[in-house]
CSV table of C-alpha atoms in Angstrom, one decimal:
chain,number,residue,atom,x,y,z
A,1182,MET,CA,-41.3,55.0,16.4
A,1183,ALA,CA,-43.0,57.8,18.3
A,1184,LEU,CA,-43.6,61.5,17.7
A,1185,ARG,CA,-43.2,64.1,20.4
A,1186,GLU,CA,-44.3,67.7,19.8
A,1187,VAL,CA,-42.4,70.6,21.4
A,1188,VAL,CA,-42.8,74.3,20.9
A,1189,TYR,CA,-39.8,76.5,20.5
A,1190,ASN,CA,-39.9,80.3,19.7
A,1191,GLY,CA,-43.6,79.9,18.9
A,1192,VAL,CA,-42.9,77.1,16.3
A,1193,LYS,CA,-44.2,73.5,16.8
A,1194,PHE,CA,-41.6,70.8,16.1
A,1195,GLY,CA,-42.5,67.2,15.7
A,1196,ILE,CA,-39.6,65.1,17.0
A,1197,SER,CA,-39.5,61.6,15.8
A,1198,TYR,CA,-37.8,59.3,18.3
A,1199,GLU,CA,-37.5,55.7,19.5
A,1200,LYS,CA,-37.2,54.5,23.0
A,1201,ILE,CA,-35.6,51.2,24.1
A,1202,PRO,CA,-36.3,50.5,27.8
A,1203,ALA,CA,-33.4,49.6,30.0
A,1204,LYS,CA,-33.0,46.0,31.0
A,1205,ILE,CA,-31.5,44.3,34.0
A,1206,HIS,CA,-29.2,41.3,34.5
A,1207,THR,CA,-31.0,38.0,34.7
A,1208,ASN,CA,-28.4,35.5,33.5
A,1209,THR,CA,-25.0,37.0,34.2
A,1210,LYS,CA,-22.1,34.8,33.4
A,1211,PRO,CA,-20.2,34.0,36.6
A,1212,ASN,CA,-16.7,35.5,36.9
A,1213,THR,CA,-13.8,33.3,37.8
A,1214,GLN,CA,-13.2,35.3,40.9
A,1215,SER,CA,-15.7,36.8,43.3
A,1216,ASN,CA,-15.4,40.6,43.2
A,1217,THR,CA,-17.0,42.9,45.7
A,1218,ASN,CA,-15.2,46.0,44.3
A,1219,PRO,CA,-17.9,48.5,43.4
A,1220,ASN,CA,-15.6,50.0,40.8
A,1221,THR,CA,-15.9,47.0,38.5
A,1222,TYR,CA,-17.3,47.3,35.0
A,1223,SER,CA,-18.1,44.7,32.4
A,1224,THR,CA,-19.5,44.7,28.9
A,1225,THR,CA,-22.2,42.0,28.8
A,1226,SER,CA,-23.8,40.4,25.8
A,1227,THR,CA,-27.5,41.0,25.0
A,1228,GLN,CA,-28.7,37.6,26.3
A,1229,ASP,CA,-27.7,38.6,29.8
A,1230,PHE,CA,-30.4,41.3,29.8
A,1231,THR,CA,-34.0,40.1,29.5
A,1232,GLN,CA,-36.1,42.0,32.0
A,1233,GLU,CA,-37.1,45.7,31.8
A,1234,SER,CA,-35.8,47.9,34.6
A,1235,LYS,CA,-38.3,50.4,36.1
A,1236,GLU,CA,-35.6,52.5,37.8
A,1237,SER,CA,-32.8,53.3,35.4
A,1238,LYS,CA,-30.9,56.1,33.9
A,1239,ASN,CA,-31.2,57.6,30.4
A,1240,ILE,CA,-28.9,57.9,27.4
A,1241,ILE,CA,-29.7,60.1,24.4
A,1242,PHE,CA,-28.1,59.5,21.0
A,1243,LEU,CA,-27.7,62.4,18.6
A,1244,HIS,CA,-26.8,61.6,15.0
A,1245,GLY,CA,-24.6,63.7,12.7
A,1246,TRP,CA,-25.5,66.0,9.8
A,1247,GLY,CA,-27.4,64.2,7.1
A,1248,SER,CA,-27.9,61.1,9.2
A,1249,ASN,CA,-30.8,59.8,11.3
A,1250,LYS,CA,-31.7,57.9,14.5
A,1251,GLU,CA,-31.8,54.5,12.7
A,1252,LEU,CA,-28.0,54.7,12.1
A,1253,MET,CA,-27.3,55.3,15.8
A,1254,ARG,CA,-29.6,52.6,16.9
A,1255,LYS,CA,-28.0,50.1,14.6
A,1256,ALA,CA,-24.6,50.9,16.2
A,1257,PHE,CA,-25.6,51.0,19.9
A,1258,GLU,CA,-28.8,49.1,20.6
A,1259,ASN,CA,-26.8,46.1,22.1
A,1260,VAL,CA,-24.7,48.1,24.5
A,1261,PHE,CA,-25.4,50.4,27.5
A,1262,LEU,CA,-28.3,48.1,28.2
A,1263,GLU,CA,-28.7,49.4,31.8
A,1264,TYR,CA,-29.8,52.7,30.4
A,1265,ASN,CA,-33.1,53.8,28.7
A,1266,HIS,CA,-32.1,54.5,25.1
A,1267,PHE,CA,-33.6,57.5,23.3
A,1268,TYR,CA,-32.8,57.8,19.6
A,1269,ILE,CA,-33.8,61.2,18.1
A,1270,ASP,CA,-34.2,62.5,14.6
A,1271,LEU,CA,-33.1,66.1,14.8
A,1272,PRO,CA,-35.4,68.6,13.0
A,1273,GLY,CA,-34.9,68.4,9.3
A,1274,PHE,CA,-33.6,64.9,9.3
A,1275,GLY,CA,-35.1,61.4,9.2
A,1276,LYS,CA,-38.8,61.7,10.1
A,1277,SER,CA,-38.6,65.0,12.0
A,1278,PRO,CA,-39.6,67.8,9.5
A,1279,ASN,CA,-38.3,71.4,9.7
A,1280,GLU,CA,-39.2,74.6,7.7
A,1281,VAL,CA,-37.5,77.3,9.8
A,1282,LEU,CA,-33.9,78.6,10.0
A,1283,LEU,CA,-32.1,77.1,13.1
A,1284,SER,CA,-28.7,77.5,14.7
A,1285,THR,CA,-26.8,74.8,16.6
A,1286,HIS,CA,-27.9,76.5,19.9
A,1287,ASP,CA,-31.5,76.3,18.7
A,1288,TYR,CA,-31.1,72.5,18.0
A,1289,ALA,CA,-29.7,72.1,21.6
A,1290,LYS,CA,-32.7,74.0,23.1
A,1291,ILE,CA,-35.1,71.8,21.1
A,1292,VAL,CA,-33.5,68.6,22.3
A,1293,SER,CA,-33.6,70.1,25.9
A,1294,LEU,CA,-37.3,70.7,25.5
A,1295,PHE,CA,-37.8,67.2,24.1
A,1296,ALA,CA,-36.1,65.7,27.2
A,1297,HIS,CA,-38.2,68.0,29.5
A,1298,SER,CA,-41.4,67.0,27.8
A,1299,LEU,CA,-40.7,63.3,28.5
A,1300,ASP,CA,-39.6,64.2,32.1
A,1301,ILE,CA,-36.3,62.5,31.6
A,1302,VAL,CA,-32.8,63.4,32.8
A,1303,PRO,CA,-30.2,62.8,30.1
A,1304,HIS,CA,-27.5,61.1,32.2
A,1305,ILE,CA,-25.4,60.5,29.1
A,1306,VAL,CA,-25.7,62.2,25.7
A,1307,VAL,CA,-23.9,60.6,22.8
A,1308,GLY,CA,-23.2,62.9,19.9
A,1309,HIS,CA,-21.7,61.9,16.5
A,1310,SER,CA,-20.2,64.6,14.3
A,1311,TYR,CA,-22.6,67.5,14.3
A,1312,GLY,CA,-24.5,65.8,17.1
A,1313,GLY,CA,-21.4,66.3,19.2
A,1314,LYS,CA,-21.8,70.1,18.9
A,1315,VAL,CA,-25.4,69.8,20.0
A,1316,ALA,CA,-24.4,67.5,22.9
A,1317,VAL,CA,-21.9,69.9,24.5
A,1318,LEU,CA,-24.5,72.7,24.5
A,1319,LEU,CA,-27.1,70.6,26.5
A,1320,GLU,CA,-27.1,72.0,30.1
A,1321,GLU,CA,-29.1,69.0,31.4
A,1322,ALA,CA,-26.5,66.4,30.2
A,1323,ARG,CA,-24.7,64.9,33.1
A,1324,GLU,CA,-22.0,63.2,31.0
A,1325,ILE,CA,-21.0,63.4,27.3
A,1326,ILE,CA,-19.7,60.9,24.8
A,1327,LEU,CA,-18.3,62.5,21.6
A,1328,LEU,CA,-17.8,60.4,18.5
A,1329,SER,CA,-15.7,62.2,15.9
A,1330,SER,CA,-17.3,65.5,16.8
A,1331,ALA,CA,-17.5,68.5,14.6
A,1332,GLY,CA,-16.6,71.9,15.9
A,1333,ILE,CA,-12.9,72.4,15.2
A,1334,ILE,CA,-12.1,74.5,12.1
A,1335,THR,CA,-9.4,72.9,9.9
A,1336,PRO,CA,-7.8,74.2,6.7
A,1337,LYS,CA,-9.8,73.2,3.7
A,1338,PRO,CA,-8.0,71.3,0.9
A,1339,LEU,CA,-7.2,73.1,-2.4
A,1340,LYS,CA,-10.0,71.1,-4.2
A,1341,VAL,CA,-12.6,72.3,-1.7
A,1342,ARG,CA,-11.4,75.9,-1.8
A,1343,THR,CA,-11.6,75.9,-5.6
A,1344,LYS,CA,-15.1,74.6,-5.5
A,1345,ILE,CA,-16.1,77.4,-3.1
A,1346,ALA,CA,-14.6,80.0,-5.3
A,1347,ILE,CA,-16.4,78.7,-8.4
A,1348,ALA,CA,-19.7,78.5,-6.5
A,1349,LYS,CA,-19.3,82.2,-5.4
A,1350,LEU,CA,-18.7,83.3,-8.9
A,1351,ALA,CA,-21.6,81.3,-10.2
A,1352,LYS,CA,-23.9,82.9,-7.5
A,1353,ILE,CA,-22.8,86.4,-8.7
A,1354,ALA,CA,-23.7,85.3,-12.2
A,1355,HIS,CA,-27.0,83.8,-11.1
A,1356,ILE,CA,-26.0,80.4,-12.2
A,1357,ARG,CA,-26.9,77.3,-10.2
A,1358,LEU,CA,-24.3,74.6,-9.9
A,1359,PRO,CA,-25.6,72.1,-7.3
A,1360,PHE,CA,-23.0,69.5,-8.2
A,1361,LEU,CA,-20.4,71.8,-6.5
A,1362,ARG,CA,-22.1,71.2,-3.1
A,1363,SER,CA,-20.3,69.0,-0.5
A,1364,LYS,CA,-21.8,65.6,0.2
A,1365,ASP,CA,-23.3,67.0,3.5
A,1366,ALA,CA,-25.1,69.7,1.5
A,1367,GLN,CA,-26.5,67.5,-1.3
A,1368,ASN,CA,-30.2,66.7,-1.4
A,1369,LEU,CA,-31.0,69.3,1.2
A,1370,SER,CA,-34.1,71.4,1.2
A,1371,PRO,CA,-33.5,75.2,0.7
A,1372,ILE,CA,-34.0,75.9,4.4
A,1373,MET,CA,-31.7,73.0,5.5
A,1374,TYR,CA,-29.1,74.2,3.0
A,1375,GLU,CA,-29.2,77.7,4.6
A,1376,ILE,CA,-28.8,76.1,8.0
A,1377,PHE,CA,-25.9,74.0,6.7
A,1378,LYS,CA,-24.1,77.1,5.4
A,1379,ASN,CA,-24.4,78.8,8.8
A,1380,ILE,CA,-23.2,75.9,10.9
A,1381,VAL,CA,-20.5,74.3,8.8
A,1382,ASN,CA,-17.8,76.8,9.8
A,1383,GLU,CA,-18.7,77.2,13.5
A,1384,ASP,CA,-15.7,77.2,15.7
A,1385,PHE,CA,-16.7,75.5,19.0
A,1386,SER,CA,-13.2,75.8,20.6
A,1387,GLU,CA,-14.3,78.2,23.3
A,1388,ILE,CA,-17.4,76.1,24.0
A,1389,PHE,CA,-15.3,72.9,24.3
A,1390,ARG,CA,-12.9,74.8,26.6
A,1391,LYS,CA,-15.7,76.0,28.9
A,1392,CYS,CA,-17.4,72.6,29.1
A,1393,GLU,CA,-16.7,71.0,32.5
A,1394,LYS,CA,-18.9,67.9,32.2
A,1395,PRO,CA,-17.2,64.5,32.3
A,1396,THR,CA,-16.6,63.6,28.6
A,1397,SER,CA,-15.3,60.6,26.8
A,1398,ILE,CA,-14.0,61.3,23.3
A,1399,PHE,CA,-13.7,58.5,20.7
A,1400,TRP,CA,-12.2,59.0,17.2
A,1401,GLY,CA,-11.5,57.0,14.1
A,1402,ASP,CA,-7.8,56.8,13.2
A,1403,GLU,CA,-8.7,57.1,9.5
A,1404,ASP,CA,-11.3,59.8,9.8
A,1405,THR,CA,-11.0,62.4,7.0
A,1406,ALA,CA,-14.2,64.3,7.6
A,1407,THR,CA,-13.1,65.3,11.1
A,1408,PRO,CA,-9.4,64.5,11.3
A,1409,LEU,CA,-7.8,62.9,14.3
A,1410,SER,CA,-6.0,66.2,15.0
A,1411,SER,CA,-9.4,67.7,15.8
A,1412,GLY,CA,-10.1,65.0,18.4
A,1413,ARG,CA,-6.8,65.6,20.1
A,1414,LYS,CA,-7.5,69.4,20.2
A,1415,ILE,CA,-10.9,68.9,21.7
A,1416,HIS,CA,-9.3,66.6,24.3
A,1417,SER,CA,-6.8,69.3,25.1
A,1418,LEU,CA,-9.5,71.9,25.5
A,1419,MET,CA,-11.9,69.9,27.6
A,1420,LYS,CA,-10.1,69.5,31.0
A,1421,ASN,CA,-12.5,66.8,32.2
A,1422,SER,CA,-12.2,64.6,29.2
A,1423,LYS,CA,-10.6,61.2,28.2
A,1424,PHE,CA,-9.5,60.4,24.7
A,1425,CYS,CA,-9.5,57.0,22.9
A,1426,VAL,CA,-8.5,56.3,19.3
A,1427,CYS,CA,-10.4,53.5,17.5
A,1428,LYS,CA,-9.9,51.7,14.2
A,1429,GLY,CA,-11.9,53.2,11.3
A,1430,GLY,CA,-13.1,56.3,9.6
A,1431,HIS,CA,-15.8,58.9,10.4
A,1432,TYR,CA,-18.3,56.1,11.1
A,1433,PHE,CA,-15.9,53.9,12.9
A,1434,PHE,CA,-18.6,52.6,15.2
A,1435,LEU,CA,-20.6,51.2,12.2
A,1436,ALA,CA,-19.9,48.2,9.9
A,1437,GLN,CA,-18.3,49.6,6.7
A,1438,ASN,CA,-19.2,46.5,4.7
A,1439,PRO,CA,-21.3,43.4,5.3
A,1440,ASN,CA,-18.4,41.4,6.5
A,1441,ALA,CA,-17.5,43.9,9.2
A,1442,GLN,CA,-20.5,43.5,11.4
A,1443,ASN,CA,-18.6,41.9,14.2
A,1444,GLN,CA,-16.0,44.6,14.1
A,1445,ALA,CA,-18.7,47.2,14.4
A,1446,LYS,CA,-20.2,45.4,17.4
A,1447,ASN,CA,-16.7,45.2,19.0
A,1448,GLN,CA,-16.3,49.0,18.4
A,1449,ALA,CA,-19.6,49.7,20.2
A,1450,ARG,CA,-18.5,47.4,23.1
A,1451,THR,CA,-15.1,49.2,23.1
A,1452,ILE,CA,-16.9,52.5,23.5
A,1453,GLN,CA,-18.9,51.2,26.4
A,1454,THR,CA,-16.0,49.6,28.2
A,1455,MET,CA,-13.7,52.6,27.7
A,1456,TYR,CA,-16.5,54.9,28.9
A,1457,ASN,CA,-16.9,52.7,32.0
A,1458,THR,CA,-13.1,52.7,32.6
A,1459,HIS,CA,-13.1,56.5,32.3
A,1460,LYS,CA,-15.9,56.7,34.8
A,1461,MET,CA,-14.2,54.3,37.2
A,1462,MET,CA,-11.0,56.4,37.1
A,1463,ARG,CA,-12.8,59.7,37.6
A,1464,GLU,CA,-14.5,58.2,40.7
A,1465,SER,CA,-11.2,56.9,42.0
A,1466,ALA,CA,-9.5,60.2,41.4
A,1467,ARG,CA,-12.2,62.0,43.4
A,1468,ALA,CA,-11.6,59.6,46.3
A,1469,GLN,CA,-7.9,60.3,46.3
A,1470,SER,CA,-6.1,63.1,48.0
A,1471,GLN,CA,-4.7,65.7,45.6
A,1472,ASN,CA,-1.3,65.1,47.2
A,1473,GLU,CA,-1.4,61.3,46.5
A,1474,ALA,CA,0.3,59.7,43.6
A,1475,GLN,CA,-2.0,59.2,40.6
A,1476,MET,CA,-0.6,55.8,39.8
A,1477,LYS,CA,-3.4,53.2,39.5
A,1478,ILE,CA,-3.6,49.4,39.3
A,1479,LEU,CA,-6.2,47.7,37.1
A,1480,HIS,CA,-7.3,44.0,37.2
A,1481,ILE,CA,-8.5,43.1,33.7
A,1482,ILE,CA,-10.1,39.8,32.7
A,1483,ALA,CA,-10.2,39.2,28.9
A,1484,GLN,CA,-13.0,36.9,27.7
A,1485,GLY,CA,-13.6,35.4,24.3
A,1486,ARG,CA,-11.1,33.6,22.0
A,1487,VAL,CA,-8.1,34.7,23.9
A,1488,GLN,CA,-6.0,31.6,24.6
A,1489,GLY,CA,-3.9,29.9,22.0
A,1490,VAL,CA,-3.9,33.0,19.8
A,1491,GLY,CA,-0.9,34.9,21.1
A,1492,TYR,CA,-3.0,37.2,23.4
A,1493,ARG,CA,-0.5,37.2,26.2
A,1494,LYS,CA,2.4,38.1,23.9
A,1495,PHE,CA,0.2,40.8,22.4
A,1496,ALA,CA,-0.5,42.2,25.9
A,1497,LYS,CA,3.1,42.2,26.8
A,1498,ALA,CA,4.2,43.9,23.6
A,1499,SER,CA,1.5,46.5,24.1
A,1500,ALA,CA,2.5,47.1,27.7
A,1501,ASP,CA,6.2,47.4,26.8
A,1502,LYS,CA,5.3,49.9,24.0
A,1503,ILE,CA,3.0,52.0,26.3
A,1504,GLY,CA,5.1,51.7,29.5
A,1505,ILE,CA,2.9,49.6,31.7
A,1506,ILE,CA,4.1,47.4,34.6
A,1507,GLY,CA,2.2,44.2,35.4
A,1508,SER,CA,1.5,40.6,34.4
A,1509,THR,CA,-0.6,38.5,32.2
A,1510,GLN,CA,-1.6,34.8,32.5
A,1511,ASN,CA,-4.0,32.2,31.2
A,1512,LEU,CA,-6.8,31.0,33.5
A,1513,GLU,CA,-8.2,27.5,33.5
A,1514,ASN,CA,-11.6,28.7,32.3
A,1515,GLY,CA,-10.1,30.0,29.0
A,1516,GLU,CA,-9.9,33.6,30.1
A,1517,VAL,CA,-6.7,35.8,30.4
A,1518,GLU,CA,-6.0,37.7,33.6
A,1519,ASN,CA,-4.0,40.9,33.4
A,1520,TYR,CA,-2.7,43.2,36.1
A,1521,ALA,CA,-1.5,46.6,35.0
A,1522,LEU,CA,0.1,49.5,36.9
A,1523,GLY,CA,0.5,53.0,35.4
A,1524,ASP,CA,-0.9,56.4,35.2
A,1525,GLU,CA,-4.4,57.0,33.8
A,1526,GLU,CA,-3.5,57.9,30.3
A,1527,ARG,CA,-1.2,54.9,29.8
A,1528,LEU,CA,-3.8,52.5,31.4
A,1529,LEU,CA,-6.6,53.8,29.1
A,1530,GLU,CA,-4.4,53.3,26.1
A,1531,PHE,CA,-3.5,49.8,27.3
A,1532,VAL,CA,-7.1,48.8,27.9
A,1533,GLY,CA,-7.9,50.0,24.3
A,1534,GLU,CA,-5.1,47.7,23.0
A,1535,LEU,CA,-6.4,44.8,25.0
A,1536,TRP,CA,-9.8,45.3,23.4
A,1537,ILE,CA,-8.2,45.0,19.9
A,1538,GLY,CA,-6.2,41.9,20.7
A,1539,PRO,CA,-4.1,39.9,18.3
A,1540,ALA,CA,-5.3,39.2,14.7
A,1541,ARG,CA,-6.1,35.5,15.5
A,1542,GLY,CA,-8.2,36.3,18.6
A,1543,GLU,CA,-11.6,37.8,19.3
A,1544,VAL,CA,-12.2,39.7,22.5
A,1545,GLU,CA,-15.8,39.5,23.5
A,1546,ASN,CA,-15.6,41.2,26.9
A,1547,LEU,CA,-13.3,42.9,29.3
A,1548,VAL,CA,-14.1,42.8,33.1
A,1549,ILE,CA,-12.1,45.7,34.6
A,1550,SER,CA,-11.7,46.7,38.3
A,1551,GLU,CA,-9.3,48.8,40.2
A,1552,VAL,CA,-7.3,47.1,42.9
A,1553,ASP,CA,-5.5,48.4,46.0
A,1554,SER,CA,-1.8,48.3,46.8
A,1555,THR,CA,-2.3,45.1,49.0
A,1556,LYS,CA,-3.6,43.1,46.0
A,1557,TRP,CA,-0.8,44.5,43.9
A,1558,ALA,CA,1.8,43.5,46.5
A,1559,GLN,CA,0.4,39.9,46.4
A,1560,GLN,CA,0.8,39.9,42.6
A,1561,GLU,CA,4.4,41.2,42.8
A,1562,GLN,CA,5.2,38.3,45.1
A,1563,LYS,CA,3.6,35.9,42.7
A,1564,ILE,CA,5.8,37.2,39.9
A,1565,LEU,CA,8.9,36.7,42.1
A,1566,GLU,CA,7.8,33.2,42.9
A,1567,PHE,CA,7.3,32.4,39.3
A,1568,LEU,CA,10.7,33.7,38.4
A,1569,ASP,CA,12.0,31.6,41.4
A,1570,LEU,CA,14.1,34.6,42.4
A,1571,THR,CA,14.1,37.2,45.2
A,1572,LYS,CA,15.4,40.7,45.0
A,1573,ASP,CA,18.4,39.7,47.1
A,1574,ASN,CA,19.3,36.8,44.8
A,1575,LEU,CA,19.0,39.0,41.8
A,1576,ALA,CA,21.3,41.5,43.4
A,1577,LYS,CA,23.7,38.7,44.3
A,1578,ASP,CA,23.6,37.3,40.8
A,1579,PHE,CA,24.4,40.7,39.4
A,1580,THR,CA,27.3,41.2,41.8
A,1581,ASN,CA,28.7,37.7,41.1
A,1582,ASN,CA,28.6,38.4,37.4
A,1583,ALA,CA,30.3,41.7,37.9
A,1584,ASN,CA,33.0,40.0,39.9
A,1585,SER,CA,33.3,37.4,37.1
A,1586,LEU,CA,33.9,40.1,34.6
A,1587,ALA,CA,36.6,41.7,36.8
A,1588,HIS,CA,38.3,38.2,37.2
A,1589,SER,CA,38.2,37.8,33.4
A,1590,THR,CA,39.9,41.1,32.9
A,1591,GLN,CA,42.7,40.2,35.4
A,1592,SER,CA,43.3,36.9,33.5
A,1593,GLN,CA,43.6,38.6,30.1
A,1594,ILE,CA,47.4,38.9,30.3
A,1595,ALA,CA,47.9,35.2,30.8
A,1596,GLN,CA,45.5,34.1,28.1
A,1597,PRO,CA,46.0,34.1,24.3
A,1598,GLN,CA,44.2,37.1,22.8
A,1599,SER,CA,41.5,35.1,21.1
A,1600,THR,CA,40.6,33.3,24.3
A,1601,GLN,CA,40.7,36.5,26.2
A,1602,LEU,CA,38.2,38.1,23.8
A,1603,GLN,CA,35.9,35.1,23.9
A,1604,LYS,CA,35.8,35.0,27.7
A,1605,GLU,CA,35.3,38.7,27.9
A,1606,LEU,CA,32.4,38.4,25.5
A,1607,GLU,CA,30.9,35.5,27.5
A,1608,SER,CA,31.3,37.5,30.7
A,1609,LYS,CA,29.6,40.6,29.3
A,1610,GLN,CA,26.8,38.4,28.0
A,1611,THR,CA,26.3,36.9,31.4
A,1612,GLN,CA,26.3,40.4,33.0
A,1613,LYS,CA,23.7,41.5,30.4
A,1614,GLN,CA,21.5,38.6,31.2
A,1615,ALA,CA,21.7,39.4,34.9
A,1616,LYS,CA,20.7,43.0,34.3
A,1617,SER,CA,17.9,41.7,32.1
A,1618,THR,CA,16.6,39.4,34.8
A,1619,LEU,CA,16.8,42.2,37.4
A,1620,SER,CA,14.7,44.4,35.2
A,1621,THR,CA,11.9,41.9,35.0
A,1622,LEU,CA,10.7,43.1,38.4
A,1623,GLN,CA,9.9,46.4,36.6
A,1624,ASP,CA,8.5,44.9,33.4
A,1625,PHE,CA,5.3,43.3,32.1
A,1626,VAL,CA,5.7,39.6,32.8
A,1627,ILE,CA,4.0,36.6,31.1
A,1628,LEU,CA,3.4,34.3,34.1
A,1629,ARG,CA,2.4,31.2,32.2
């Protein structure tokens, strides 16, 4: 732990922080296929990084209200290893004291002064809950990652409204009822409680709308503190944002119980992988003409316990549900290779599903790259060869079955009624199968 002193509005603030230097690859696991595509991103385990990097970017982590830097470090110390990590205790929390009234804008300016005092550029700022509000105000931030961010006003439940009404009456009567405070307001010093009352109902909708920084938004599907609807609204307001729903509540990126540590690690890796995917797609979009189609093709290698656990069936079911075209197949080294064609939103949702995987599996890593139309054409041919069919043969099969149905209809007069019905049913079934086979060229196919 270190302490950095900054002066803001004539007041000295001692900011407690911890830095974890960036590290570089020294023992990277070889991929099954060489890949020279610069738009390739991979989540790598900690043992692949052992040497410090002298030239690297910086990532700042901002905790939520009532939390501290230790919580954020616990969640993210093993990901984004190519960045210098800076974990900060905001004034009034953890080991950073505070005795003056502050606004959210004040907090953002103090963090900005902190970064300036260390002569660092915050390439990425990660903000959880209240920290998300501070993050979007940082002018120096190049990119933002929001985790169940505060800032959207939602209707308060009846129970909460009742508590507020009682508390107001008690204040008029000069009666102190501290048990009526929300969890976020409990155990706060008088000055921090005043700050809390000022910031709890801030509406950041307009600030979100004006923010043009590349932003990745992650949300817990069971979050009750900042409901999922708030995340979707922030995504709709921020034009340059991507949205991803994760399993869990307000602290979805942390282990909720001792047995959930691996799940928390996977959530942190999911956040890193999805952020990298968002970045890759933004870079690709900038390279494309505005008049070009926005369909993209991703090559995705799933690593971990992904064979013999129903991973390919899971991938196909997810693709069918989302509306993704492509293929999935086992590789000899135990990995699963996926090709996926679709628009950005569908592809991001699909990658999120591939991270989750089937219940019996455990995804340790996804290696994701964008491929060009030539590579996709080769994969289409591979699918056709696997099916042992060509488009012409499929069309011919379809025509033959249609003729068979017509012949069956003409023969109905000379056949007993029961035989006619049976043959008609068989012919319709054959025609249905031909149509089904024809559609596999536009489906997600399990190759082997």
